[in-house]
XYZ file of N, CA and C in Angstrom:
810
model
N 117.028 139.005 100.438
C 117.285 140.391 101.223
C 117.734 140.251 102.007
N 118.120 139.099 102.768
C 118.953 139.388 104.510
C 119.926 138.258 104.214
N 121.777 138.534 103.903
C 121.958 138.002 103.039
C 123.713 137.221 104.780
N 123.265 137.825 105.501
C 124.485 137.254 106.217
C 124.246 138.037 108.169
N 124.318 137.336 109.404
C 124.423 137.992 110.691
C 125.010 137.315 111.717
N 125.625 138.479 112.089
C 127.115 138.377 113.078
C 126.337 138.666 114.417
N 126.631 138.318 114.936
C 127.025 138.168 117.096
C 128.521 138.495 117.018
N 128.142 140.357 118.655
C 129.289 140.459 118.103
C 130.132 139.632 119.617
N 131.444 140.413 118.928
C 132.366 139.557 120.671
C 132.940 140.888 122.056
N 132.629 140.630 122.183
C 132.291 141.287 124.402
C 133.797 141.543 124.388
N 134.258 142.473 125.161
C 135.978 142.294 125.219
C 135.219 143.445 126.642
N 134.901 143.551 127.522
C 134.021 144.045 128.146
C 133.348 146.139 128.068
N 132.909 146.920 128.278
C 131.892 147.477 127.607
C 131.784 148.261 126.223
N 132.686 146.745 125.735
C 132.287 147.220 123.842
C 132.611 145.558 123.405
N 131.447 145.412 122.132
C 130.662 144.729 121.692
C 131.065 144.761 119.853
N 131.847 144.407 119.452
C 132.720 144.478 118.144
C 132.223 143.665 117.094
N 132.021 144.382 116.061
C 130.887 143.136 115.058
C 131.285 142.908 113.548
N 132.808 143.730 113.421
C 133.761 143.614 111.639
C 135.000 143.124 112.614
N 135.233 142.249 111.741
C 136.101 141.163 112.688
C 137.476 141.576 111.252
N 138.215 140.752 111.123
C 139.223 139.427 110.101
C 137.948 139.024 109.311
N 137.545 137.440 109.883
C 136.207 137.175 109.035
C 135.574 137.435 108.623
N 135.542 138.879 108.435
C 133.729 139.365 107.665
C 134.389 140.714 106.591
N 135.796 141.240 107.300
C 135.831 142.718 107.310
C 135.759 143.074 105.635
N 136.205 141.721 104.876
C 136.025 142.408 103.346
C 134.358 142.030 103.395
N 134.330 140.960 103.173
C 132.644 141.581 103.324
C 131.603 142.557 103.316
N 132.627 142.993 104.714
C 131.930 144.602 104.813
C 132.100 145.551 104.175
N 133.145 145.585 103.713
C 134.744 146.615 103.190
C 133.730 147.571 102.124
N 133.658 148.676 102.520
C 134.190 150.121 102.887
C 134.521 149.449 104.517
N 133.596 149.421 105.400
C 133.640 149.343 106.980
C 134.674 148.037 107.557
N 135.827 148.289 108.479
C 136.605 147.966 109.383
C 136.317 147.440 110.781
N 135.108 148.515 111.570
C 135.246 147.988 112.448
C 133.884 148.863 112.335
N 133.022 148.183 113.533
C 131.616 148.692 113.911
C 131.015 148.096 115.561
N 131.287 149.348 116.482
C 131.527 149.627 117.715
C 130.056 149.455 118.551
N 129.377 148.749 119.167
C 129.547 149.080 120.825
C 129.276 148.560 122.108
N 129.464 150.565 122.984
C 129.751 150.836 123.827
C 129.318 151.459 125.254
N 128.362 149.900 125.972
C 128.273 150.017 126.590
C 128.258 149.964 127.997
N 127.791 150.685 128.396
C 128.503 151.091 130.143
C 127.703 151.676 131.326
N 127.145 150.908 132.437
C 126.815 151.456 133.727
C 127.394 151.572 134.643
N 128.125 152.634 135.418
C 129.246 153.066 136.583
C 128.208 154.145 137.463
N 129.026 153.766 138.295
C 128.883 154.669 139.915
C 129.176 155.962 139.074
N 130.820 156.267 138.375
C 131.557 157.067 138.211
C 129.946 157.426 136.939
N 131.026 158.401 136.080
C 130.370 160.186 135.452
C 131.009 160.124 134.547
N 132.481 159.372 134.602
C 133.194 159.896 133.318
C 133.572 158.659 133.340
N 133.885 158.547 131.159
C 134.797 156.753 131.103
C 134.790 157.387 129.325
N 136.424 156.508 129.205
C 136.127 156.838 128.108
C 137.617 156.198 127.448
N 138.380 157.084 126.126
C 139.692 156.766 125.315
C 140.893 157.269 126.231
N 141.582 157.306 126.844
C 142.566 158.298 126.516
C 143.712 158.525 125.229
N 144.683 159.771 124.753
C 145.198 159.605 123.737
C 145.465 158.019 123.041
N 145.527 157.922 121.460
C 145.896 156.299 120.680
C 145.415 157.242 119.301
N 146.023 156.106 118.410
C 146.741 156.963 117.137
C 146.077 155.760 116.617
N 145.500 156.216 115.513
C 145.077 155.931 114.355
C 145.622 156.311 112.642
N 146.171 155.289 111.763
C 145.971 155.885 110.738
C 145.495 154.600 109.774
N 144.958 155.374 108.162
C 144.358 154.989 107.183
C 142.653 155.132 107.285
N 142.540 155.076 107.905
C 141.041 155.212 108.339
C 140.532 156.197 109.118
N 138.709 156.595 108.973
C 138.289 157.428 109.033
C 136.938 157.092 110.366
N 137.207 157.886 112.237
C 136.139 157.542 112.596
C 135.235 158.066 112.170
N 134.680 157.673 112.671
C 133.097 157.732 113.161
C 131.900 157.689 113.914
N 131.991 158.823 115.157
C 131.647 158.174 116.816
C 130.208 159.071 117.038
N 129.003 157.963 117.591
C 127.776 158.665 117.604
C 127.088 158.580 119.185
N 127.474 158.986 119.676
C 126.885 159.291 121.097
C 125.731 159.198 121.598
N 124.737 157.937 122.173
C 123.557 157.378 122.021
C 123.202 157.884 123.694
N 123.765 158.480 124.396
C 123.586 158.934 125.906
C 125.314 159.111 126.521
N 125.170 160.219 127.065
C 126.607 161.752 127.363
C 126.593 162.048 126.988
N 127.063 162.939 126.936
C 128.548 163.618 126.795
C 129.893 163.685 125.761
N 129.823 164.429 125.420
C 131.496 163.571 124.086
C 132.907 164.988 124.523
N 133.361 164.652 125.260
C 134.607 165.682 124.620
C 135.754 164.499 123.603
N 136.363 165.818 123.069
C 137.096 165.637 121.880
C 138.503 165.946 122.174
N 139.747 165.666 121.863
C 140.523 166.378 121.565
C 140.985 165.239 120.862
N 142.625 165.660 119.617
C 143.663 165.504 118.962
C 144.530 165.855 118.626
N 145.530 165.836 117.657
C 146.480 165.426 118.177
C 146.667 167.186 116.815
N 145.756 167.033 116.182
C 145.135 169.079 114.927
C 144.971 169.763 116.305
N 144.496 169.895 117.535
C 144.673 170.790 118.764
C 143.137 170.903 118.643
N 142.107 169.735 118.394
C 140.515 170.212 118.298
C 139.979 169.859 119.632
N 139.758 171.039 120.391
C 139.158 170.761 121.036
C 137.751 170.640 121.516
N 136.320 169.661 121.446
C 134.932 169.614 121.346
C 134.783 168.893 122.344
N 132.967 170.016 123.104
C 132.399 169.471 123.407
C 131.482 169.796 123.172
N 130.603 168.146 122.756
C 129.164 167.681 122.363
C 128.510 167.177 122.365
N 126.941 167.419 122.874
C 126.185 166.760 123.944
C 125.510 165.539 123.643
N 124.597 164.910 124.277
C 124.366 163.406 124.303
C 123.487 163.395 122.224
N 123.859 162.520 121.462
C 123.380 162.178 120.121
C 123.182 163.058 119.034
N 125.382 163.821 119.559
C 125.648 164.447 118.682
C 127.093 163.149 118.078
N 127.203 163.482 117.046
C 128.390 162.474 115.880
C 129.377 163.418 115.304
N 130.641 162.863 115.638
C 131.632 163.262 114.877
C 132.583 162.735 113.528
N 133.156 163.089 113.433
C 134.163 161.958 112.507
C 135.194 162.228 112.330
N 136.585 161.724 113.140
C 137.610 162.527 112.549
C 138.347 161.275 111.241
N 138.945 161.751 109.757
C 139.860 161.398 109.577
C 141.026 161.598 109.841
N 141.703 159.596 109.363
C 142.752 159.407 110.383
C 143.695 159.928 109.521
N 144.277 159.955 107.711
C 145.376 159.693 107.276
C 146.526 158.908 107.900
N 148.055 160.339 107.627
C 148.359 159.602 107.254
C 148.738 159.178 108.999
N 147.912 159.455 110.083
C 148.675 159.834 111.709
C 147.431 160.496 112.480
N 146.734 160.507 113.386
C 147.048 160.883 114.112
C 146.186 160.739 115.220
N 146.132 161.166 116.603
C 145.783 160.748 117.918
C 144.490 161.088 117.820
N 143.690 160.325 118.988
C 142.978 161.510 120.101
C 141.907 161.007 121.241
N 141.668 162.034 121.987
C 141.224 161.366 122.976
C 140.036 161.162 123.495
N 138.905 160.631 123.795
C 137.535 161.213 124.106
C 136.538 160.219 125.345
N 136.151 161.320 126.203
C 136.214 161.527 127.574
C 133.982 161.152 127.261
N 134.220 160.696 127.630
C 132.367 160.479 128.428
C 131.985 160.983 129.329
N 131.150 162.467 128.974
C 130.573 163.262 130.744
C 129.058 161.614 131.064
N 128.037 161.061 131.447
C 127.151 161.285 132.367
C 126.655 161.345 133.737
N 125.676 161.868 133.567
C 125.257 162.156 135.418
C 124.449 161.130 136.020
N 124.053 160.198 135.155
C 123.477 159.302 135.685
C 124.009 157.771 135.207
N 125.535 157.910 135.296
C 126.458 157.289 135.142
C 126.020 155.857 134.049
N 124.968 156.130 133.145
C 124.897 155.524 131.847
C 126.093 155.672 130.840
N 126.011 154.941 130.284
C 127.105 154.846 128.674
C 127.303 154.541 127.704
N 126.040 154.813 126.798
C 126.334 154.512 125.061
C 126.840 155.014 124.326
N 127.956 154.285 123.353
C 127.558 155.514 121.549
C 127.969 153.652 120.591
N 128.388 154.825 119.542
C 128.776 153.678 118.412
C 129.879 154.024 117.997
N 131.106 153.725 117.574
C 132.504 154.038 117.215
C 132.207 153.122 115.411
N 131.847 153.533 114.665
C 132.409 153.606 113.011
C 133.190 153.661 111.653
N 133.682 152.915 111.531
C 135.399 153.161 110.695
C 135.402 152.490 109.344
N 135.530 153.151 108.804
C 135.692 153.327 107.631
C 137.424 153.497 107.035
N 137.297 152.556 105.975
C 138.682 152.410 105.093
C 138.906 154.317 104.160
N 139.998 154.504 104.392
C 139.629 155.717 103.021
C 140.877 154.931 101.874
N 140.215 156.103 100.848
C 140.190 155.163 99.703
C 142.394 155.669 99.294
N 142.582 154.201 98.234
C 143.434 154.720 98.284
C 144.692 155.586 98.037
N 143.835 156.319 97.512
C 144.495 157.827 96.465
C 144.676 159.218 98.195
N 144.214 159.484 98.743
C 143.882 160.123 100.133
C 144.295 158.706 101.461
N 144.597 157.986 101.354
C 144.662 157.096 102.765
C 146.028 157.949 103.760
N 146.863 158.217 102.721
C 147.817 159.267 103.436
C 148.094 160.620 103.942
N 146.718 161.682 103.378
C 146.441 162.773 103.455
C 146.652 163.010 104.295
N 145.964 163.900 104.794
C 146.176 164.971 106.823
C 145.121 165.053 106.760
N 145.633 165.140 108.620
C 144.536 164.495 109.138
C 143.581 165.347 109.866
N 141.265 165.039 109.901
C 140.518 166.622 109.956
C 139.607 165.947 110.762
N 138.926 167.037 111.198
C 138.490 166.430 111.918
C 137.012 167.296 112.100
N 135.225 166.725 111.966
C 134.397 167.882 112.380
C 133.034 167.021 113.572
N 132.653 167.701 114.074
C 131.749 167.516 115.031
C 130.394 167.902 115.015
N 129.476 167.355 114.626
C 127.950 168.565 114.361
C 126.905 167.813 116.356
N 126.314 169.077 116.434
C 125.593 168.833 117.363
C 124.306 168.070 117.175
N 124.047 167.159 118.469
C 122.908 166.907 117.979
C 121.868 168.009 117.185
N 121.187 168.989 117.545
C 120.114 169.349 117.097
C 120.643 170.076 115.403
N 121.742 169.911 115.406
C 122.113 170.446 114.102
C 122.138 169.325 113.050
N 121.678 167.943 112.987
C 121.041 166.883 112.019
C 120.479 166.286 111.964
N 119.698 166.324 110.415
C 118.493 166.089 110.476
C 117.556 165.987 110.924
N 116.353 165.482 111.108
C 115.325 164.711 111.272
C 114.303 164.465 109.957
N 114.135 163.310 109.653
C 112.640 163.743 108.851
C 111.771 162.780 109.122
N 110.850 162.912 109.176
C 109.303 162.609 110.704
C 108.445 162.097 109.199
N 107.845 160.559 109.161
C 106.762 160.753 108.460
C 105.688 159.815 109.427
N 105.154 159.264 107.943
C 104.297 157.778 108.956
C 104.816 157.628 110.267
N 104.914 157.579 111.434
C 104.602 157.339 112.755
C 106.220 156.082 112.278
N 107.424 156.867 111.818
C 108.610 156.214 111.305
C 109.591 157.797 111.483
N 110.139 157.853 112.096
C 111.629 159.074 111.820
C 112.565 158.513 111.283
N 113.457 159.134 110.516
C 115.195 159.215 110.560
C 115.972 160.019 110.595
N 117.333 160.596 110.973
C 117.848 160.534 111.785
C 119.366 160.138 110.952
N 119.713 161.391 110.185
C 120.418 161.252 108.886
C 122.341 161.960 110.286
N 122.664 160.450 109.876
C 124.091 161.067 110.917
C 125.094 161.461 110.080
N 124.792 160.660 108.213
C 126.135 161.235 107.442
C 125.579 160.989 106.468
N 125.294 161.574 105.681
C 124.812 161.403 104.153
C 123.757 162.430 103.338
N 123.331 160.880 103.081
C 121.356 161.862 102.844
C 120.016 160.924 102.729
N 119.218 161.718 103.637
C 117.592 160.710 102.915
C 116.806 161.816 102.327
N 116.090 161.751 101.624
C 115.162 162.760 101.033
C 115.441 163.909 100.789
N 116.283 163.216 100.400
C 117.007 165.201 99.715
C 117.747 165.694 100.751
N 118.052 165.603 101.774
C 118.279 166.632 102.684
C 120.127 165.671 103.354
N 120.815 166.411 103.701
C 121.968 165.724 103.696
C 122.444 166.999 105.306
N 123.074 165.569 105.726
C 123.669 165.874 106.577
C 124.500 166.811 106.311
N 125.145 168.216 107.867
C 126.480 168.752 107.940
C 127.458 167.682 107.939
N 127.575 166.902 108.367
C 128.410 166.280 108.391
C 129.102 165.773 106.268
N 130.355 165.972 106.540
C 130.772 165.238 105.077
C 131.894 164.363 104.823
N 131.685 163.648 104.814
C 132.846 161.975 104.474
C 133.351 162.676 103.322
N 134.123 161.533 103.107
C 134.509 161.407 102.095
C 134.779 159.800 100.910
N 134.144 159.986 101.458
C 133.665 158.353 100.877
C 132.055 158.196 100.222
N 130.819 157.471 99.582
C 129.401 157.670 99.140
C 129.629 156.966 100.423
N 128.613 157.403 101.237
C 128.578 156.688 102.542
C 127.014 157.377 102.980
N 125.738 156.494 103.571
C 125.073 156.871 104.657
C 125.235 155.860 105.787
N 124.514 156.820 107.101
C 124.201 156.294 108.188
C 123.156 156.704 109.120
N 121.827 156.152 109.268
C 121.076 157.354 109.457
C 120.257 156.155 111.244
N 119.815 156.788 111.943
C 119.152 156.744 112.956
C 117.606 156.643 112.497
N 117.096 154.699 112.846
C 115.748 155.568 112.410
C 114.726 154.569 113.647
N 113.286 155.583 113.443
C 112.620 155.045 115.403
C 111.531 154.863 114.618
N 110.968 153.679 115.086
C 109.887 152.969 114.854
C 108.349 153.202 115.525
N 107.756 154.191 116.447
C 106.755 154.518 117.351
C 106.158 153.650 118.010
N 105.657 152.970 116.496
C 104.251 151.680 117.196
C 104.504 150.683 115.536
N 103.704 149.765 116.516
C 103.811 147.872 116.328
C 103.389 147.637 114.218
N 103.097 147.508 113.878
C 103.816 148.008 112.278
C 103.121 148.913 111.430
N 104.375 149.893 112.026
C 104.771 151.059 111.309
C 105.950 150.876 110.505
N 105.974 151.142 109.022
C 107.149 150.477 108.006
C 108.198 151.312 107.547
N 109.155 151.068 107.565
C 110.545 152.431 106.927
C 110.556 151.585 105.212
N 109.996 152.601 104.386
C 110.431 152.054 102.907
C 111.751 152.486 102.333
N 112.835 152.586 101.753
C 113.720 153.046 102.075
C 114.119 152.158 100.063
N 115.073 153.024 99.555
C 115.371 152.251 97.859
C 116.834 152.445 98.088
N 117.830 152.178 98.384
C 118.729 152.544 98.112
C 119.402 152.455 96.948
N 120.703 153.178 96.686
C 121.178 153.645 95.573
C 122.257 152.773 95.353
N 122.098 152.143 93.509
C 123.032 150.737 94.159
C 124.580 150.404 94.129
N 124.848 152.327 93.450
C 126.144 152.235 94.173
C 126.536 152.282 95.462
N 125.834 151.873 96.779
C 126.227 151.987 97.766
C 126.390 149.838 98.301
N 126.818 148.662 97.571
C 126.602 147.766 97.285
C 126.686 147.603 99.262
N 127.759 147.810 100.409
C 128.274 147.811 100.599
C 126.772 148.594 101.890
N 126.298 146.591 102.882
C 125.041 147.513 103.326
C 124.792 146.992 104.513
N 124.125 147.489 106.258
C 123.895 146.555 107.101
C 123.174 147.781 108.440
N 122.187 146.115 109.330
C 121.668 146.832 109.497
C 122.003 146.773 111.211
N 121.634 147.374 111.776
C 121.557 146.616 113.100
C 120.461 147.276 114.213
N 119.777 146.665 115.180
C 119.040 147.017 115.795
C 119.335 147.807 117.799
N 118.353 148.949 117.267
C 119.376 149.167 118.790
C 118.028 149.092 120.494
N 116.848 148.421 120.098
C 115.629 148.523 120.881
C 114.877 147.162 120.221
N 113.422 147.120 120.949
C 112.302 146.406 120.054
C 113.177 145.099 119.041
N 111.771 145.324 117.944
C 111.951 144.505 117.873
C 111.925 144.756 116.106
N 112.159 144.162 114.822
C 111.601 144.491 112.860
C 111.880 143.117 113.197
N 111.622 143.556 111.608
C 111.945 142.232 110.478
C 111.490 143.195 109.314
N 112.371 142.279 108.307
C 112.867 142.140 107.223
C 112.755 141.990 106.331
N 111.199 142.019 105.075
C 110.323 141.042 103.957
C 110.574 139.587 105.102
N 109.205 140.068 105.909
C 109.252 138.994 106.690
C 109.850 138.269 107.483
N 111.291 138.897 107.730
C 112.020 137.493 108.276
C 112.916 138.678 109.553
N 112.496 138.422 111.281
C 112.406 138.762 111.894
C 113.301 139.125 112.259
N 114.421 139.795 113.085
C 115.705 140.669 113.511
C 115.944 140.621 114.964
N 116.280 139.844 115.177
C 117.229 140.669 117.352
C 118.117 141.086 117.316
N 117.443 141.668 118.576
C 118.405 142.980 118.389
C 120.070 142.650 118.576
N 120.572 143.623 118.794
C 122.420 143.850 118.113
C 122.750 143.092 118.368
N 122.605 142.673 116.931
C 123.588 141.770 115.380
C 123.471 142.575 114.506
N 124.592 142.730 113.790
C 124.890 142.880 112.928
C 124.251 141.587 111.369
N 123.544 143.063 110.062
C 122.736 141.864 109.761
C 123.015 143.281 108.367
N 123.717 142.216 107.184
C 124.196 142.922 106.016
C 122.731 142.023 104.959
N 122.158 143.569 104.415
C 121.512 143.713 102.904
C 121.424 143.611 101.652
N 121.627 142.244 101.014
C 121.425 142.449 99.572
C 121.048 144.039 98.944
N 121.602 143.960 97.363
C 121.715 144.816 96.697
C 119.879 144.491 96.749
N 118.954 144.720 97.241
C 117.806 144.321 96.525
C 117.384 146.159 96.171
N 115.738 146.613 95.081
C 115.993 147.593 94.939
C 115.149 148.411 95.753
N 114.435 147.518 96.447
C 113.201 148.241 97.575
C 113.526 147.747 99.138
N 114.127 148.356 100.368
C 114.021 147.055 101.335
C 112.903 148.200 102.010
N 112.264 146.578 103.083
C 111.045 147.416 104.003
C 111.247 147.009 105.293
N 110.621 147.803 105.946
C 111.203 146.846 107.371
C 109.907 147.324 107.411
N 109.457 146.354 109.131
C 108.562 146.698 109.206
C 108.154 146.487 110.996
N 108.164 147.393 111.645
C 108.652 147.058 113.603
C 106.976 145.724 113.787
N 108.029 145.269 114.199
C 107.687 144.098 115.590
C 107.044 144.512 116.638
N 106.852 145.841 117.958
C 107.267 146.264 119.443
C 106.820 147.426 118.365
N 106.706 148.683 119.532
C 105.977 149.679 119.701
C 107.742 150.403 119.687
N 108.104 151.357 119.742
C 109.099 152.414 120.185
C 110.537 151.665 119.521
N 110.528 150.536 117.910
C 111.358 150.027 117.818
C 112.434 151.273 117.460
N 114.021 150.945 117.464
C 114.907 151.993 117.039
C 115.771 151.147 115.879
N 116.126 151.256 114.671
C 117.566 150.746 113.960
C 118.358 151.154 113.629
N 120.189 150.944 113.469
C 120.730 152.058 112.595
C 120.979 151.555 110.799
N 120.806 151.807 110.584
C 121.109 151.458 109.128
C 122.056 151.930 108.348
N 123.362 151.138 107.977
C 124.549 151.912 107.540
C 125.059 150.921 106.000
N 124.916 152.317 104.455
C 125.415 151.649 103.700
C 126.472 152.391 103.064
N 127.443 151.930 101.976
C 128.285 152.515 100.907
C 128.478 152.108 100.180
N 129.851 152.770 99.457
C 130.366 151.945 97.527
C 130.820 151.164 98.072
N 131.783 150.079 98.573
C 132.954 149.556 98.820
C 134.446 149.994 98.051
N 134.828 149.399 98.740
C 136.076 150.283 97.854
C 137.481 148.875 97.106
N 137.353 148.577 96.151
C 138.045 148.122 94.674
C 139.849 148.392 95.439
N 140.083 147.993 96.367
C 141.829 147.329 97.482
C 141.214 146.901 98.221
N 143.074 147.182 98.411
C 143.009 145.957 99.446
C 142.701 146.446 100.650
N 143.327 145.802 101.720
C 142.479 145.985 103.546
C 143.067 144.740 103.957
N 145.032 145.727 104.710
C 145.169 144.545 105.267
C 145.477 145.997 106.939
N 143.790 144.864 107.503
C 144.273 146.194 109.303
C 145.187 145.540 109.905
N 145.853 146.508 110.894
C 146.926 146.251 111.531
C 146.801 146.874 113.150
N 145.855 146.742 113.341
C 145.104 146.930 114.941
C 144.806 148.122 114.684
N 145.374 149.213 115.452
C 144.124 150.616 115.598
C 143.978 151.955 113.893
N 145.195 150.492 113.246
C 145.028 151.153 111.138
C 144.387 149.795 110.507
N 143.763 150.992 109.281
C 143.955 149.599 108.174
C 144.298 150.152 106.750
N 145.077 149.769 106.385
C 146.154 150.099 105.281
C 145.868 150.264 104.016
N 146.610 149.657 103.365
C 145.943 148.943 100.991
C 147.590 148.740 101.541
N 148.627 148.580 102.416
C 149.649 148.233 102.153
C 150.352 148.507 102.917
N 151.624 147.261 103.741
C 152.708 147.334 105.108
C 153.410 148.648 104.107
N 153.564 148.671 103.711
C 154.882 149.792 103.323
C 153.701 151.154 104.165
N 152.950 151.662 103.498
C 151.619 152.762 103.932
C 151.771 152.616 106.038
N 151.135 151.749 105.745
C 150.910 151.128 107.493
C 151.906 150.651 108.841
N 152.410 150.905 108.251
C 154.752 151.133 108.653
C 154.847 152.566 108.943
N 154.846 153.471 108.047
C 154.618 155.282 107.366
C 153.588 155.686 108.523
N 152.437 155.524 108.860
C 151.962 155.432 109.710
C 151.932 155.709 111.057
N 152.351 154.009 110.833
C 153.002 154.010 112.923
C 153.871 154.633 112.977
N 154.290 154.597 112.355
C 155.786 155.833 112.167
C 155.513 157.210 113.045
N 154.872 157.795 112.327
C 154.027 158.865 112.248
C 153.089 159.362 113.756
N 152.509 157.715 113.563
C 152.009 158.114 115.588
C 153.208 157.957 116.262
N 154.090 156.987 116.411
C 154.937 157.743 117.255
C 155.455 158.924 117.633
N 156.431 159.234 116.816
C 156.386 161.024 116.907
C 154.926 161.372 116.931
N 154.493 161.673 116.477
C 152.820 162.264 117.530
C 152.871 162.319 118.517
N 152.206 160.690 119.074
C 153.104 160.691 120.725
C 155.386 160.838 121.660
N 155.771 160.873 120.774
C 157.028 161.035 121.410
C 156.727 163.116 121.580
N 156.316 163.259 120.609
C 155.634 164.780 120.367
C 154.959 165.381 121.321
N 154.001 164.802 122.024
C 152.379 164.741 122.718
C 152.861 164.687 124.179
N 153.610 163.851 124.810
C 155.270 163.811 125.935
C 156.064 164.816 125.590
N 156.406 165.509 125.623
C 157.418 166.458 125.722
C 156.701 167.973 126.971
């Protein structure tokens, strides 16, 4: 059931779990970052910077989020919200987190884009927390960030075939069962709080756990109020070439993306 597990590489408030040595195995996922910060300030974030060839999904656990991008979008979202930026051939964005108690927590997940659209137009979508469906079952709740669960779809519309859930198990012994679609052959779990076991094997918090193609996934809470993230997607049959803030299928596309980002920065500085 469990294929492998990865410990993050911390740099400042960010713990990064997907790197060049495991990127091919996790295709189409090319970044999974957990941002955590306790500060005396009420604001944190990242100034304008550029990407190309990827889609960035930001999920804010604790803090409000203000988004700005080179497409002219300016959006303010409360804690618990999700946004999707498809960078395409090049886009700039700025993310500002606001927290009244100085605690900040968020995730950013990048996916590669299919070869036929990696150099397409950039687009953005933000969905507030109250508009994200939550499916409540016995001692469990499943928040649908992207994709579909139990016939219910998230408002977020991604280009690739994927599911992204935040699951809460309220009591020890609570059981979450899920039959992944065979097409979504790239899968991982990340434990946020408490403890869980997968087919009897206990999983530590803040580790990225890859899952094989078992027909049924069964997860049991080892403690009260356990929380974990489940993500799955169909792998992309194409080269994956990371170049810092961008990922492409060829160095030619990467160069074009870099040029487009430079031009956007130049335009913004005028």
